Short mmCIF file of C-alpha atoms in Angstrom, two decimals:
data_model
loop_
_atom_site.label_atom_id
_atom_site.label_comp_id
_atom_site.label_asym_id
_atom_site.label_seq_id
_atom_site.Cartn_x
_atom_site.Cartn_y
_atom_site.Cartn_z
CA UNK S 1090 -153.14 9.73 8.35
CA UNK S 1091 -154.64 12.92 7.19
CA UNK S 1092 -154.47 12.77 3.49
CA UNK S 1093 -151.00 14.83 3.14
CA UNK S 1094 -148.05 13.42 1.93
CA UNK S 1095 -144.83 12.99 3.79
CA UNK S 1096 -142.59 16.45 3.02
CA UNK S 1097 -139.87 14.29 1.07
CA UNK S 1098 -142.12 11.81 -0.85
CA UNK S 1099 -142.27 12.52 -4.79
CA UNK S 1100 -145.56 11.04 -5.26
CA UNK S 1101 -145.36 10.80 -9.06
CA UNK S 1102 -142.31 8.60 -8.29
CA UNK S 1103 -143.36 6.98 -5.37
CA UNK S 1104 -146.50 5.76 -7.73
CA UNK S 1105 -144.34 4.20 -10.92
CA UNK S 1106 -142.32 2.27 -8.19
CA UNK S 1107 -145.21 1.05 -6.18
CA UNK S 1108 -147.23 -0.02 -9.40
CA UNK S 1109 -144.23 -1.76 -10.64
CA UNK S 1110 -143.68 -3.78 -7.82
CA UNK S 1111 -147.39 -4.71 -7.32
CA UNK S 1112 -147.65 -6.10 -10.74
CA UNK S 1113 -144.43 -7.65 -10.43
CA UNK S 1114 -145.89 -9.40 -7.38
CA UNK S 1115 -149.39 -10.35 -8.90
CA UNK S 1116 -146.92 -11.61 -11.90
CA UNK S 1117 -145.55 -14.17 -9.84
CA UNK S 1118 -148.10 -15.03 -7.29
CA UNK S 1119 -149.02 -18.74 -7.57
CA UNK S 1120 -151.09 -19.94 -10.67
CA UNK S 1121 -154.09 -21.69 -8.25
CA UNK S 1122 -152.83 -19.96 -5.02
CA UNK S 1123 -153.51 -21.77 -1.39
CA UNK S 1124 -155.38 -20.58 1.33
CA UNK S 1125 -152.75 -19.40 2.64
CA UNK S 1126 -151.14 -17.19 -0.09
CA UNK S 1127 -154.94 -16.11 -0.76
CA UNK S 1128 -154.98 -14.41 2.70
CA UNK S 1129 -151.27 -13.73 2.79
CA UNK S 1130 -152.03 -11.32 -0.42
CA UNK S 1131 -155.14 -10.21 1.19
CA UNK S 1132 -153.51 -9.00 4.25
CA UNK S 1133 -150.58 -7.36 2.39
CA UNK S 1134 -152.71 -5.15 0.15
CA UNK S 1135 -154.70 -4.24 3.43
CA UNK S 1136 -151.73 -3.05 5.15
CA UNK S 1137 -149.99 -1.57 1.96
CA UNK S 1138 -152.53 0.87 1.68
CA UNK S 1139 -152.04 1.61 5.51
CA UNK S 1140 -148.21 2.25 5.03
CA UNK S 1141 -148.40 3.67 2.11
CA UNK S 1142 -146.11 7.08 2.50
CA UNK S 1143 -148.75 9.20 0.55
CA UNK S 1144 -152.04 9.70 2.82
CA UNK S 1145 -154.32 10.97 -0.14
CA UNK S 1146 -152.84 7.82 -2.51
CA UNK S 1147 -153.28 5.46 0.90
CA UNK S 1148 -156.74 6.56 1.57
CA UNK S 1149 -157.21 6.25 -2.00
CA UNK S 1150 -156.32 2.98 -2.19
CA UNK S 1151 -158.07 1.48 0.71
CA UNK S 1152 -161.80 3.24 -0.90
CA UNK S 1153 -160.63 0.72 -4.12
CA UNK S 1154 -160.22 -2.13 -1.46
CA UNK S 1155 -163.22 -1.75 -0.10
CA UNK S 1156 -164.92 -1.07 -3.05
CA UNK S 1157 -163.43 -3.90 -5.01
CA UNK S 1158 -161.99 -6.78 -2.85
CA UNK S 1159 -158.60 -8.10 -3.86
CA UNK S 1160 -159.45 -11.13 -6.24
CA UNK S 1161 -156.51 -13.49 -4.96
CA UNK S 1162 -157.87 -17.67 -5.67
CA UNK S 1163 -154.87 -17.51 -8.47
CA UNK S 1164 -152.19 -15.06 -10.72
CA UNK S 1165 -154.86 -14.26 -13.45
CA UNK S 1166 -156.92 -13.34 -11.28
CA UNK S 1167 -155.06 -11.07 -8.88
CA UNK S 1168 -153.19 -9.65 -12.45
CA UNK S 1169 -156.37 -8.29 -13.69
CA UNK S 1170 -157.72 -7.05 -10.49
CA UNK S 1171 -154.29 -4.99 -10.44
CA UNK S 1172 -154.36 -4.02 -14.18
CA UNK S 1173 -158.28 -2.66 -12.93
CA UNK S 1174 -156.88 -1.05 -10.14
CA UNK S 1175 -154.65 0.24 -11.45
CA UNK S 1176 -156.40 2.04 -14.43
CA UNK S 1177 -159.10 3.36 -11.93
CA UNK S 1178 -155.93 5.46 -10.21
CA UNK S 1179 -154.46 6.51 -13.89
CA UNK S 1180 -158.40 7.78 -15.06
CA UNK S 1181 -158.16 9.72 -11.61
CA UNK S 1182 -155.33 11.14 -11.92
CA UNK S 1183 -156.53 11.62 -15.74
CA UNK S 1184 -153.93 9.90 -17.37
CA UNK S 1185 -156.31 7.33 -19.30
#
């Protein structure tokens, strides 16, 4: 915690690779997703942004989850919620 980023972490990297693999997941997260998966999802996001290796992206992150609850009941859903996500962090960063 803190906000700094560990001394070997290339954020700009670390970012790409973590956004690829979180759409990747929303990509193939069940169509009409169970209980189960819904909370499963829920509770991976929550402690994603926890472990998260970058304390200002991690703290970043968990303000968006807060601020916009993961929206897992199916794929389409969760997709755009990432896609939203993920833009709010790009017009941060001011990459729009």
């Amino acid at each position: 915690e803190g906000g700094v980023p560990a001394p070997h972490v290339d954020t700009a990297s670390l970012g790409r690779a973590s956004w690829t693999f979180l759409h990747t997941l929303a990509a193939s997260y069940p169509a009409a997703a169970s209980s189960a998966h819904q909370a499963s999802m829920a509770a991976f996001l929550h402690l994603f942004s926890w472990a998260y290796p970058c304390g200002v992206c991690a703290e970043d992150f968990r303000a968006e989850l807060r601020e916009h609850p993961p929206r897992v009941a199916g794929r389409a859903e969760l997709e755009r919620w990432m896609c939203e996500r993920h833009n709010a962090v790009n017009r941060k960063l001011g990459k729009e």
